[in-house]
XYZ file of C-alpha atoms in Angstrom:
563
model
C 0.000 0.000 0.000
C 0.945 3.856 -0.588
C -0.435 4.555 2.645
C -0.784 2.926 5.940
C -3.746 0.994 6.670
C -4.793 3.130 9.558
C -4.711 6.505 7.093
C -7.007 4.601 4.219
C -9.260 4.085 7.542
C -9.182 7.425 8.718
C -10.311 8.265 5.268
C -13.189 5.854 5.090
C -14.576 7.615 8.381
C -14.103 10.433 6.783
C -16.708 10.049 4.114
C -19.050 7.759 6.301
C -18.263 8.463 9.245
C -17.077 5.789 12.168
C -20.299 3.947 12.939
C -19.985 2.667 8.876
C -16.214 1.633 8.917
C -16.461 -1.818 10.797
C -12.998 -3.363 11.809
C -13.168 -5.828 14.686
C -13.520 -9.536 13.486
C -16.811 -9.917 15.759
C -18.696 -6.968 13.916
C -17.300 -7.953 10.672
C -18.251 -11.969 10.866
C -21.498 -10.853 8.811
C -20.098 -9.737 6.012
C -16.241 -11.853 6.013
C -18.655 -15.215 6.058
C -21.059 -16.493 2.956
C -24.311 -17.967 4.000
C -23.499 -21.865 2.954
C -19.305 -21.361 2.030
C -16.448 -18.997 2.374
C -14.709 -16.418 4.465
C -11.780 -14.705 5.207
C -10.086 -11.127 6.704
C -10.779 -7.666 5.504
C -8.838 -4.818 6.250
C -12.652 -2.979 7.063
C -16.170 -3.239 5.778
C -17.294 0.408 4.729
C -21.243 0.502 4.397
C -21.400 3.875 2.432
C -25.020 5.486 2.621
C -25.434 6.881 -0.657
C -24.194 6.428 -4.137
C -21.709 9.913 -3.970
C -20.208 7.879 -0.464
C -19.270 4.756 -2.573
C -17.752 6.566 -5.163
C -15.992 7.974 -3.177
C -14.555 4.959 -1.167
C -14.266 3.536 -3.949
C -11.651 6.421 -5.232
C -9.714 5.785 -2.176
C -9.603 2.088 -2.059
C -8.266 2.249 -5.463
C -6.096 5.150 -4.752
C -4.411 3.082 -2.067
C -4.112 -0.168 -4.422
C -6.475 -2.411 -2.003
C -8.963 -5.628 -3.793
C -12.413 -4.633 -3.438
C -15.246 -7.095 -3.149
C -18.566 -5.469 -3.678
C -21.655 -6.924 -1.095
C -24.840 -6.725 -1.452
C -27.334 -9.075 0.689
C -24.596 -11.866 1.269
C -27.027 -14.287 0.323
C -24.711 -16.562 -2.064
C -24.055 -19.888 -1.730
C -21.047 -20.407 -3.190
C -18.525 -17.664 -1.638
C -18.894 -15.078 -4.627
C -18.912 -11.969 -2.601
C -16.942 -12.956 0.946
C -13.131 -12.923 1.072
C -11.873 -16.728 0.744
C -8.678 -17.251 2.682
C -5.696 -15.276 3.328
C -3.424 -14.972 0.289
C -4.549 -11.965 -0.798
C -1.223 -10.040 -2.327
C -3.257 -6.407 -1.204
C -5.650 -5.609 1.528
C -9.077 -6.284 0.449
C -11.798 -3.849 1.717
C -15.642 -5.053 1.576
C -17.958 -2.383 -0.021
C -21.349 -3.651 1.748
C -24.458 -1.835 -0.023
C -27.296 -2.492 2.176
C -28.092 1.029 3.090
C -28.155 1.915 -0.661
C -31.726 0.895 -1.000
C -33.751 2.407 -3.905
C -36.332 1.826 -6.405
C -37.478 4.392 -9.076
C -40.161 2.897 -11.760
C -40.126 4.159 -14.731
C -42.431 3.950 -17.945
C -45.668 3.179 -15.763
C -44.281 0.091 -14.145
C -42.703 -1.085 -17.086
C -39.270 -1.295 -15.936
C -37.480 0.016 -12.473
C -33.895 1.517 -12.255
C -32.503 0.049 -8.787
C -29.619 0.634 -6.763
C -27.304 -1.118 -5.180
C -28.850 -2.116 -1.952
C -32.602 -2.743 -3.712
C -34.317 -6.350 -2.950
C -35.987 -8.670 -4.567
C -38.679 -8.315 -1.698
C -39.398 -4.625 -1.956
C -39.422 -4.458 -5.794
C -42.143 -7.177 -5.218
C -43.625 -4.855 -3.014
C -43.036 -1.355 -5.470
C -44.789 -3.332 -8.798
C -48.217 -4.268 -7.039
C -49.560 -1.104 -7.818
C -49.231 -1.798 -11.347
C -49.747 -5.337 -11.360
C -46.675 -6.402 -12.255
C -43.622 -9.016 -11.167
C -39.652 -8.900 -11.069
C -37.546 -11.164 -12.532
C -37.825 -13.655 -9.581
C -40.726 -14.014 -7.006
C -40.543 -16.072 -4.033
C -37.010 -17.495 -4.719
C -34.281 -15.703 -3.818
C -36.798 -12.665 -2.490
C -36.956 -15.392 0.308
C -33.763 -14.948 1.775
C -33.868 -11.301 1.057
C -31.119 -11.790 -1.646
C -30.790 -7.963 -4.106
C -31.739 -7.394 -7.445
C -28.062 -6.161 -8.778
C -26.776 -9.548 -6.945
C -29.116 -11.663 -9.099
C -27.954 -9.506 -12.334
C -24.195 -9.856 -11.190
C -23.897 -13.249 -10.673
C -26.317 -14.611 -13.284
C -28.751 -15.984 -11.342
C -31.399 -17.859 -12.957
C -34.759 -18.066 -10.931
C -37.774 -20.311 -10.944
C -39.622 -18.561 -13.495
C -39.708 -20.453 -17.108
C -40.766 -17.382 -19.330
C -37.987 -14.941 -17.873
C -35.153 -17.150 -17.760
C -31.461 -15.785 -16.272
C -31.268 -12.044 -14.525
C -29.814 -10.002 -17.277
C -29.778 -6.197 -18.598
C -27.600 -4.856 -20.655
C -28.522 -1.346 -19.365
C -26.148 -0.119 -15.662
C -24.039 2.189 -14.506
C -20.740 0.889 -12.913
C -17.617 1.852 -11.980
C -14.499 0.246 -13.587
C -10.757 0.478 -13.429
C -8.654 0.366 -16.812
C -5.059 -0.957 -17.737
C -3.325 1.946 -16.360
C -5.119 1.359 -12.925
C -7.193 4.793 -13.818
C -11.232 4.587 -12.093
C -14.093 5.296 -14.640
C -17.856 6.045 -14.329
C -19.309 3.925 -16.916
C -23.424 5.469 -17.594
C -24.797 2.665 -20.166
C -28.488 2.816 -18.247
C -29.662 4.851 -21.028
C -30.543 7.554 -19.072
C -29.191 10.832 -19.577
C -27.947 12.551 -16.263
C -24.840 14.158 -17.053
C -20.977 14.567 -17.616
C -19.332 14.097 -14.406
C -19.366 11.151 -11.757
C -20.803 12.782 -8.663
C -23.171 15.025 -10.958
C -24.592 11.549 -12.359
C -24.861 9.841 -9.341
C -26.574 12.886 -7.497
C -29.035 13.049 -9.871
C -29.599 9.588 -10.207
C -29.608 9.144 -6.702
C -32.454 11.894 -6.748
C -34.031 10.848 -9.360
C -33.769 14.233 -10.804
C -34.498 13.477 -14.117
C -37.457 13.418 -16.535
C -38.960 10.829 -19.211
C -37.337 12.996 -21.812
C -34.390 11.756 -20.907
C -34.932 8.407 -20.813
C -34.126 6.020 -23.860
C -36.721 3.640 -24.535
C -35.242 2.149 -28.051
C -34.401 -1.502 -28.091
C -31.072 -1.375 -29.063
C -29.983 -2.456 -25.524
C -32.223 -4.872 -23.825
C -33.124 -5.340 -20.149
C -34.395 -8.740 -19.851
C -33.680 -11.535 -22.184
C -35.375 -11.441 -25.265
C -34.258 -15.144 -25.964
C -34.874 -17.699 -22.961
C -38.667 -18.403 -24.027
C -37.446 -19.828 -27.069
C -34.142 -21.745 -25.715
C -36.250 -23.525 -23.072
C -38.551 -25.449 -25.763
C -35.734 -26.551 -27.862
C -36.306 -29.786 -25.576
C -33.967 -32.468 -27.927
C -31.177 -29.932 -28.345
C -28.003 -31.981 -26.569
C -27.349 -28.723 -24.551
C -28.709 -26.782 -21.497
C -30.794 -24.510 -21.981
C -28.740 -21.712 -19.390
C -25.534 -21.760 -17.761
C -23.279 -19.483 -15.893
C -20.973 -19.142 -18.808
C -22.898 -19.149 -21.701
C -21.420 -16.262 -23.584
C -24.860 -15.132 -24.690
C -25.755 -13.636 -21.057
C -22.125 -12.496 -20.367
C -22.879 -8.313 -20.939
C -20.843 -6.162 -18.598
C -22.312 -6.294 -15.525
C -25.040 -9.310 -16.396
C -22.387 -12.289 -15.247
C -19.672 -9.580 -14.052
C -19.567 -11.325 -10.214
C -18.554 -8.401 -8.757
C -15.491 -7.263 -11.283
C -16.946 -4.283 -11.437
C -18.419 -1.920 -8.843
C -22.301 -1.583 -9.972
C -24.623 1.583 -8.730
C -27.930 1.169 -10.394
C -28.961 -1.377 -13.258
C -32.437 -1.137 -15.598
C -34.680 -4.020 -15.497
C -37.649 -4.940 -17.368
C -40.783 -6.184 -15.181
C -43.351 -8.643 -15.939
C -47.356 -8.862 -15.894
C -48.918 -10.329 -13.078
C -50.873 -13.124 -14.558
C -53.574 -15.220 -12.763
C -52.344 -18.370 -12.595
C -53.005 -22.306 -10.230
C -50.888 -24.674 -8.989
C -50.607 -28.428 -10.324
C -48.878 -30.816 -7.760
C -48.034 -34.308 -9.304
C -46.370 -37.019 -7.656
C -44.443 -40.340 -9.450
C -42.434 -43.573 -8.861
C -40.871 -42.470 -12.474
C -38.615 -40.390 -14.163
C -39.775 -41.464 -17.347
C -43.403 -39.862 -16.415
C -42.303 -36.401 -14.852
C -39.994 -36.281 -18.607
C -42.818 -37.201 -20.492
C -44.896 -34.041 -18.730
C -42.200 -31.757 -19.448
C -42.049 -32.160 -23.107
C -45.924 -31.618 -23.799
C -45.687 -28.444 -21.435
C -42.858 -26.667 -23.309
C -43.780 -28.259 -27.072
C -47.619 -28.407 -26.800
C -48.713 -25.426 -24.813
C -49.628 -22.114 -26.309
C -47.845 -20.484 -23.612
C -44.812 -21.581 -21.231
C -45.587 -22.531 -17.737
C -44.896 -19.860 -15.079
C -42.660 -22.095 -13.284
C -41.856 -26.346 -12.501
C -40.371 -26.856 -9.563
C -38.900 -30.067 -8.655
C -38.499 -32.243 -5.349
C -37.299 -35.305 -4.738
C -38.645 -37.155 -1.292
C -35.249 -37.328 0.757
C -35.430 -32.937 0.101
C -38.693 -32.494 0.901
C -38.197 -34.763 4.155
C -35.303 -32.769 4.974
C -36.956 -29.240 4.031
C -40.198 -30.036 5.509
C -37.908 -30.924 9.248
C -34.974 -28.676 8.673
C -36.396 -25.803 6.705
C -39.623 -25.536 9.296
C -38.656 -22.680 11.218
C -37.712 -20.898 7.767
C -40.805 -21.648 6.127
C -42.664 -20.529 9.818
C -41.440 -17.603 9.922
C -42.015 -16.219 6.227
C -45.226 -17.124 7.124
C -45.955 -15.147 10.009
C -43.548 -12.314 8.437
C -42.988 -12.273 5.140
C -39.642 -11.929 3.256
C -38.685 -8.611 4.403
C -37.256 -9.576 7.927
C -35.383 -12.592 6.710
C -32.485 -10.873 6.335
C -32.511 -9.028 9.997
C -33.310 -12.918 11.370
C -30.460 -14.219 9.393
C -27.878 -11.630 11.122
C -29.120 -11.633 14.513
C -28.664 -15.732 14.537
C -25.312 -14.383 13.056
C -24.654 -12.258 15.995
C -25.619 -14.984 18.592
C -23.363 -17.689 17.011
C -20.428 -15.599 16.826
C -20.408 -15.022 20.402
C -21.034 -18.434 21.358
C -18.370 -19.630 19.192
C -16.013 -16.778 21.240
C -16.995 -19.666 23.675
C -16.475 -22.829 21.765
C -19.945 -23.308 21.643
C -21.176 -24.352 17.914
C -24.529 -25.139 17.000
C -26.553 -24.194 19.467
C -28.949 -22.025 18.099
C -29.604 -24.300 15.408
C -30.381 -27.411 17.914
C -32.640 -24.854 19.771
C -34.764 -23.756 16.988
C -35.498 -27.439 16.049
C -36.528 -28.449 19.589
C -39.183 -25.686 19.495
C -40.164 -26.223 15.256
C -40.231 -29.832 16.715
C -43.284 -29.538 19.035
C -45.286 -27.407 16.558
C -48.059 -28.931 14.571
C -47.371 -29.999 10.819
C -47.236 -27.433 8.478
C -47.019 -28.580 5.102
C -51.156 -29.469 3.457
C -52.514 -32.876 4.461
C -52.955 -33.570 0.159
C -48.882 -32.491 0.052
C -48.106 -35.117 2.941
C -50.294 -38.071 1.376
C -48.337 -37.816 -1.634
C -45.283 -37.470 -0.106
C -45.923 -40.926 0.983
C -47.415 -42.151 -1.884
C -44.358 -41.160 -4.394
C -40.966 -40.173 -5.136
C -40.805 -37.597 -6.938
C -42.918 -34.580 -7.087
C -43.245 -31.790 -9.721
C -45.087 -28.221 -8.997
C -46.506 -26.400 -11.962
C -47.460 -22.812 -11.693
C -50.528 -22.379 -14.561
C -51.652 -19.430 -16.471
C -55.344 -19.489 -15.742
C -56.364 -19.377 -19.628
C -54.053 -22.931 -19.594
C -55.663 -24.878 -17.040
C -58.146 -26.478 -18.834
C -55.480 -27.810 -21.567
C -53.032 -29.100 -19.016
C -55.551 -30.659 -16.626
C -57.140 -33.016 -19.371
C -53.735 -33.788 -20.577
C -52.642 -34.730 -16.762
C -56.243 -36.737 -16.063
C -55.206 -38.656 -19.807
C -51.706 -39.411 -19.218
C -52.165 -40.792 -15.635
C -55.249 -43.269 -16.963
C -52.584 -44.730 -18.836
C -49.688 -44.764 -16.425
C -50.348 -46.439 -12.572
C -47.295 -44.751 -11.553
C -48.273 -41.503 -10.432
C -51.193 -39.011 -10.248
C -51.945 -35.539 -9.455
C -54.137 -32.612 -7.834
C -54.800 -29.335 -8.498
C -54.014 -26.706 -5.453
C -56.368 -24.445 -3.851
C -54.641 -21.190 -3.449
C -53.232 -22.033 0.077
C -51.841 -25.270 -1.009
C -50.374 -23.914 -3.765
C -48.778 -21.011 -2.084
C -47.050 -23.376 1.192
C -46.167 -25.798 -1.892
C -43.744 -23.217 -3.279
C -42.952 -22.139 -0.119
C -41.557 -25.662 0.668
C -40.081 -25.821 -2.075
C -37.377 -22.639 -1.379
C -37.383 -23.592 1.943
C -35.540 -26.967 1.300
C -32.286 -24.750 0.055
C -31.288 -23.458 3.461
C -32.748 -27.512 5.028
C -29.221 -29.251 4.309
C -27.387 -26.147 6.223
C -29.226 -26.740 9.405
C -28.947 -30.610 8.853
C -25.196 -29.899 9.254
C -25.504 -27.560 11.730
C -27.012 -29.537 14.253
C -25.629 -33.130 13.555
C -21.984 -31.706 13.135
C -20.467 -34.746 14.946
C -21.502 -37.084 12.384
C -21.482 -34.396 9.207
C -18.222 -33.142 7.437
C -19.249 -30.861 4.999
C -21.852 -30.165 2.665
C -21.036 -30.695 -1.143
C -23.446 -28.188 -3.067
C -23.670 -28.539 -7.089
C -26.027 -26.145 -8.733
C -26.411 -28.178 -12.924
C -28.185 -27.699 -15.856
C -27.977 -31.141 -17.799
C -28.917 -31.241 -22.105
C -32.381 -29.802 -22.609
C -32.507 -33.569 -24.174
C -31.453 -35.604 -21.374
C -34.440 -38.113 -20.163
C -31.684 -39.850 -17.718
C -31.923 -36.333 -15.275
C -32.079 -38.727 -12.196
C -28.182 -39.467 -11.461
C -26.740 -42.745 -10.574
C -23.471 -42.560 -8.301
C -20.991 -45.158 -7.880
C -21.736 -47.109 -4.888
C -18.062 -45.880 -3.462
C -19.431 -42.539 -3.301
C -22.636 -44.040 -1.722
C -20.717 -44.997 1.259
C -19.900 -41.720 1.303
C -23.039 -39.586 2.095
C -25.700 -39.636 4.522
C -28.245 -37.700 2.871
C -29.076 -36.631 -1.051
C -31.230 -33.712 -1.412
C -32.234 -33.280 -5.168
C -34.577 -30.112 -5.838
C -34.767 -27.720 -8.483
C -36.187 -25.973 -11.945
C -37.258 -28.828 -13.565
C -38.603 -27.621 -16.829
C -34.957 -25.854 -17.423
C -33.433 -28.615 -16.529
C -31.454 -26.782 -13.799
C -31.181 -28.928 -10.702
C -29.539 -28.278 -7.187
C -28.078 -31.164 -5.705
C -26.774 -31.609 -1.929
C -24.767 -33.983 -0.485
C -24.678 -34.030 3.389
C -21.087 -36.288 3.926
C -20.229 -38.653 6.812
C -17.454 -37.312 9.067
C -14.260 -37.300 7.564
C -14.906 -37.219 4.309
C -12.855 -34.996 1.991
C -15.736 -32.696 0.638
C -13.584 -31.071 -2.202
C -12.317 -33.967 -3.513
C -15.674 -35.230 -3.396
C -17.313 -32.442 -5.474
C -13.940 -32.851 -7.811
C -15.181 -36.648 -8.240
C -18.491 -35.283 -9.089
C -17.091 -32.754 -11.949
C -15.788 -35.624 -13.489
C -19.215 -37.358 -13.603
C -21.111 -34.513 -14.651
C -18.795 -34.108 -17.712
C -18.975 -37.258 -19.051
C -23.022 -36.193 -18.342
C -22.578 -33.028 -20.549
C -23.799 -31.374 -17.770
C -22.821 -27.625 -17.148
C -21.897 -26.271 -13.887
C -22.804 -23.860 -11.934
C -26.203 -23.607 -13.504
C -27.058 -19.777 -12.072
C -24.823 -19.067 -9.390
C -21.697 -17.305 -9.149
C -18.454 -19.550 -9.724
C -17.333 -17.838 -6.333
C -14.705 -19.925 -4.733
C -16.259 -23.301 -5.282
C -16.141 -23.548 -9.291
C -13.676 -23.361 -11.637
C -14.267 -20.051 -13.836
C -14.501 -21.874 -17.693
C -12.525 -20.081 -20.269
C -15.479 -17.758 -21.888
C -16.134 -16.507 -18.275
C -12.845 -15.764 -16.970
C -12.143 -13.889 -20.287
C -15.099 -11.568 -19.214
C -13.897 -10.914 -15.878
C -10.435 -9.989 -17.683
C -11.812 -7.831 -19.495
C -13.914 -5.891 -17.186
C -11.283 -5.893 -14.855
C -8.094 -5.337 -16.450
C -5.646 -4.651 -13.209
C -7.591 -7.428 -11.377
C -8.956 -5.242 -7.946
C -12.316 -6.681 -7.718
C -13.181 -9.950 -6.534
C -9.925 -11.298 -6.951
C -9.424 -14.873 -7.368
C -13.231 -16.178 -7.768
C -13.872 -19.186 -10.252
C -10.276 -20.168 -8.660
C -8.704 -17.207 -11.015
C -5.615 -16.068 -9.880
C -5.168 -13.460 -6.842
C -2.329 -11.436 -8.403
C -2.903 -7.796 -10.009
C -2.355 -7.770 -13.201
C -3.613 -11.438 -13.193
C -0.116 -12.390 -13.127
């Protein structure tokens, strides 16, 4: 560094003052540690309050030659926006953008222009006046996970029609070859010449429809997922982290950039009923998929999977989850997540480890069953089970097609959900992705590790159901296979027996999944669990020329200059 850590501290106070410059490890454990994976040491966490603030730390962090890492909710499962170990060749200071929260809708609902600190959750919230969605809905607005996150780290989303989180319209911050900082304005919205004159105004929303571009030469959604998806004997999936077709700037940057607002298309809100079916065969839950996306007028809304280990797991493990979005909604999931945050950090000052987790399933324990009484027959009737989110208008088509199909085949059958069913049926569903963390957390004497793969397998692939070797059997206690079944996009977790080597575990698994022509990860961020694949790590290159951001996700290397 040019300057001693304590000065480029001192200067951080200076623009945010000292209650927004965290140092000591206990206040910083929120942001230093990923939800499922990853941590490490910062040199501070600066939580600037408006966009002018993070330019400006930004100008100094830079300045003084330190790796930034950009944060928004922390809600990642693979590492992508925590510090990973402590190699680091320059400090690395942790830009967290929670306070940054804005919304401004533009063209009468139409699209929204958020900044850095905006959630899923209260974009939901800002489009029900006109009737409209955002990109994902009850998904990652669950854990309280942002809308420039999604964008940044190509997430993909339960929704069929809207495919990956992608714009091509944002305003970020980059630094060139010669290590010089740039305003980049590509949201198509005219607010100036100068950084802090651009981000004042933006910030203020001092600007008028006049000076908003509305042509499609830049898009912000993509145009192209509706048709991808029904290609369903292509031998390729059908979205993938580094498909080079959703790799624009900040859509797929993963934080090699610093981002302050993107532009984001919204969606109607269309009436729509659940189908729940339940099987004892692949072969039938394949069969359903290619009528919906070859035979129906429209795509589905969404088709979630669950296998029956996951939604045993979710349905024990994820109660308390589930519970309390219930009784709360999505907007206080992320104060719930950092106050359990709080308490295990001081109990592991202690050496205690666990404990909160074993004491929130002693009291989800004793509370009555939560899941519909319909849901829980068929969990014991069959294996697998498929949701379907409707559009009313296709109801009709798809439920003679289901009563048809399951005349003919014994091996499964189906119901259609009242609007409570269908609602905790979803709900389940999302709440299985957190189940295998608490699994671990309270059985840690007889679990390693959890081994987390996020695929999409060949649009054409009828054999979605993987076999393992039975020496990798031996291995794990529990498989939890869930996911976006009509993409082909599954998650699969492994909870593995004590003293099992997780990594080279998941290593074993990349080796299976190739020979599968599987692609991996399917919509999250390499972080520090995935190798970066040659069309993706060129993109971060590019964007980030002297290598300061993010350094070393998609195991990249660490060094500036990406030496």
């Amino acid at each position: 560094m040019s300057i001693t850590a304590s000065k480029v501290i001192q200067q951080f106070q200076q623009v945010v003052g000292e209650k927004f410059v965290l140092t000591d490890e206990q206040e910083t454990r929120l942001y230093r540690q990923g939800r499922r994976f990853g941590e490490g040491q910062v040199l501070a966490v600066v939580a600037p309050g408006s966009l002018i603030e993070q330019w400006r730390i930004l100008q100094i962090a830079v300045a003084a030659d330190c790796i930034v890492i950009m944060q928004a909710a922390n809600t990642g499962l693979t590492g992508g926006s925590t510090p990973y170990g402590h190699d680091y060749d320059r400090p690395v200071v942790l830009i967290s953008t929670r306070r940054l929260a804005g919304i401004q809708v533009i063209n009468l609902g139409k699209q929204v222009i958020c900044l850095p600190g905006a959630t899923l959750d209260a974009l939901e919230k800002a489009l029900l006046p006109f009737n409209r969605e955002p990109h994902s809905v009850i998904g990652s607005s669950c854990i309280g996970a942002s809308v420039l996150g999604g964008v940044c780290n190509n997430s993909g989303g339960a929704l069929v029609r809207r495919g990956p989180a992608y714009t091509e319209l944002a305003l970020y911050a980059q630094v060139d070859e010669q290590g010089q900082l740039h305003l980049v304005n590509h949201l198509g919205v005219s607010l100036g010449t100068q950084p802090e004159q651009i981000l004042i105004r933006l910030q203020n929303g001092e600007y008028q429809e006049k000076d908003i571009d509305y042509s499609p030469q830049h898009r912000a959604s993509d145009p192209h997922y509706g048709h991808d998806v029904r290609q369903v004997d292509l031998d390729t999936p059908a979205r993938f982290n580094a498909d080079p077709n959703r790799l624009f700037e900040t859509s797929g940057s993963a934080g090699k950039v610093c981002v302050f607002a993107v532009r984001l298309d919204t969606f109607e809100k269309l009436p729509s009923q659940v189908f729940y079916i339940g099987t004892n065969s692949q072969d039938d839950l394949t069969a359903i998929r290619r009528y919906l996306l070859t035979q129906l007028p429209r795509l589905p809304i969404a088709g979630e999977y669950i296998h029956r280990v996951a939604y045993d797991i979710g349905e024990k493990y994820g109660k308390d989850t589930f519970l309390f979005i219930e009784k709360f909604g999505t907007a206080r999931v992320p104060k719930a997540f950092a106050m359990k945050d709080k308490i295990d950090g001081m109990l592991e000052k202690v050496k205690i480890r666990g404990l909160t987790d074993k004491v929130l399933q002693l009291l989800t324990g004793v509370l009555p069953p939560h899941l519909p009484q319909r849901m829980a027959e068929f969990r014991n009737r069959y294996e697998h089970h498929l949701l379907l989110r409707i559009e009313d208008q296709d109801i009709a088509q798809v439920e003679s097609y289901l009563q048809e199909y399951f005349k003919i085949h014994s091996t499964g059958n189906y119901f259609l959900c009242n609007e409570e069913e269908g609602r905790k049926a979803f709900l389940h569903r999302f709440a299985i992705a957190g189940a295998a963390i608490r699994y671990r957390d309270v059985h840690r004497r007889e679990v390693e590790d959890i081994v987390a793969l996020d695929i999409a397998l060949k649009r054409n692939d009828r054999e979605w159901l993987e076999t393992l070797p039975e020496s990798m059997e031996e291995q794990i206690i529990h498989k939890l296979y869930y996911g976006h079944f009509l993409c082909h996009v599954f998650h699969q977790d492994y909870i593995v027996k004590k003293g099992v080597d997780p990594l080279a575990m998941e290593h074993a698994m990349w080796k299976l999944l190739d020979q599968r022509g599987a692609e991996y990860p399917a919509e999250h961020n390499v972080g520090h669990l995935y190798v970066a694949k040659p069309a993706l790590k060129q993109h971060y290159q590019k964007l980030d020329p002297t290598n300061s951001f993010n350094v070393g996700i998609g195991y990249t290397s660490r060094k500036k200059y990406w030496s």
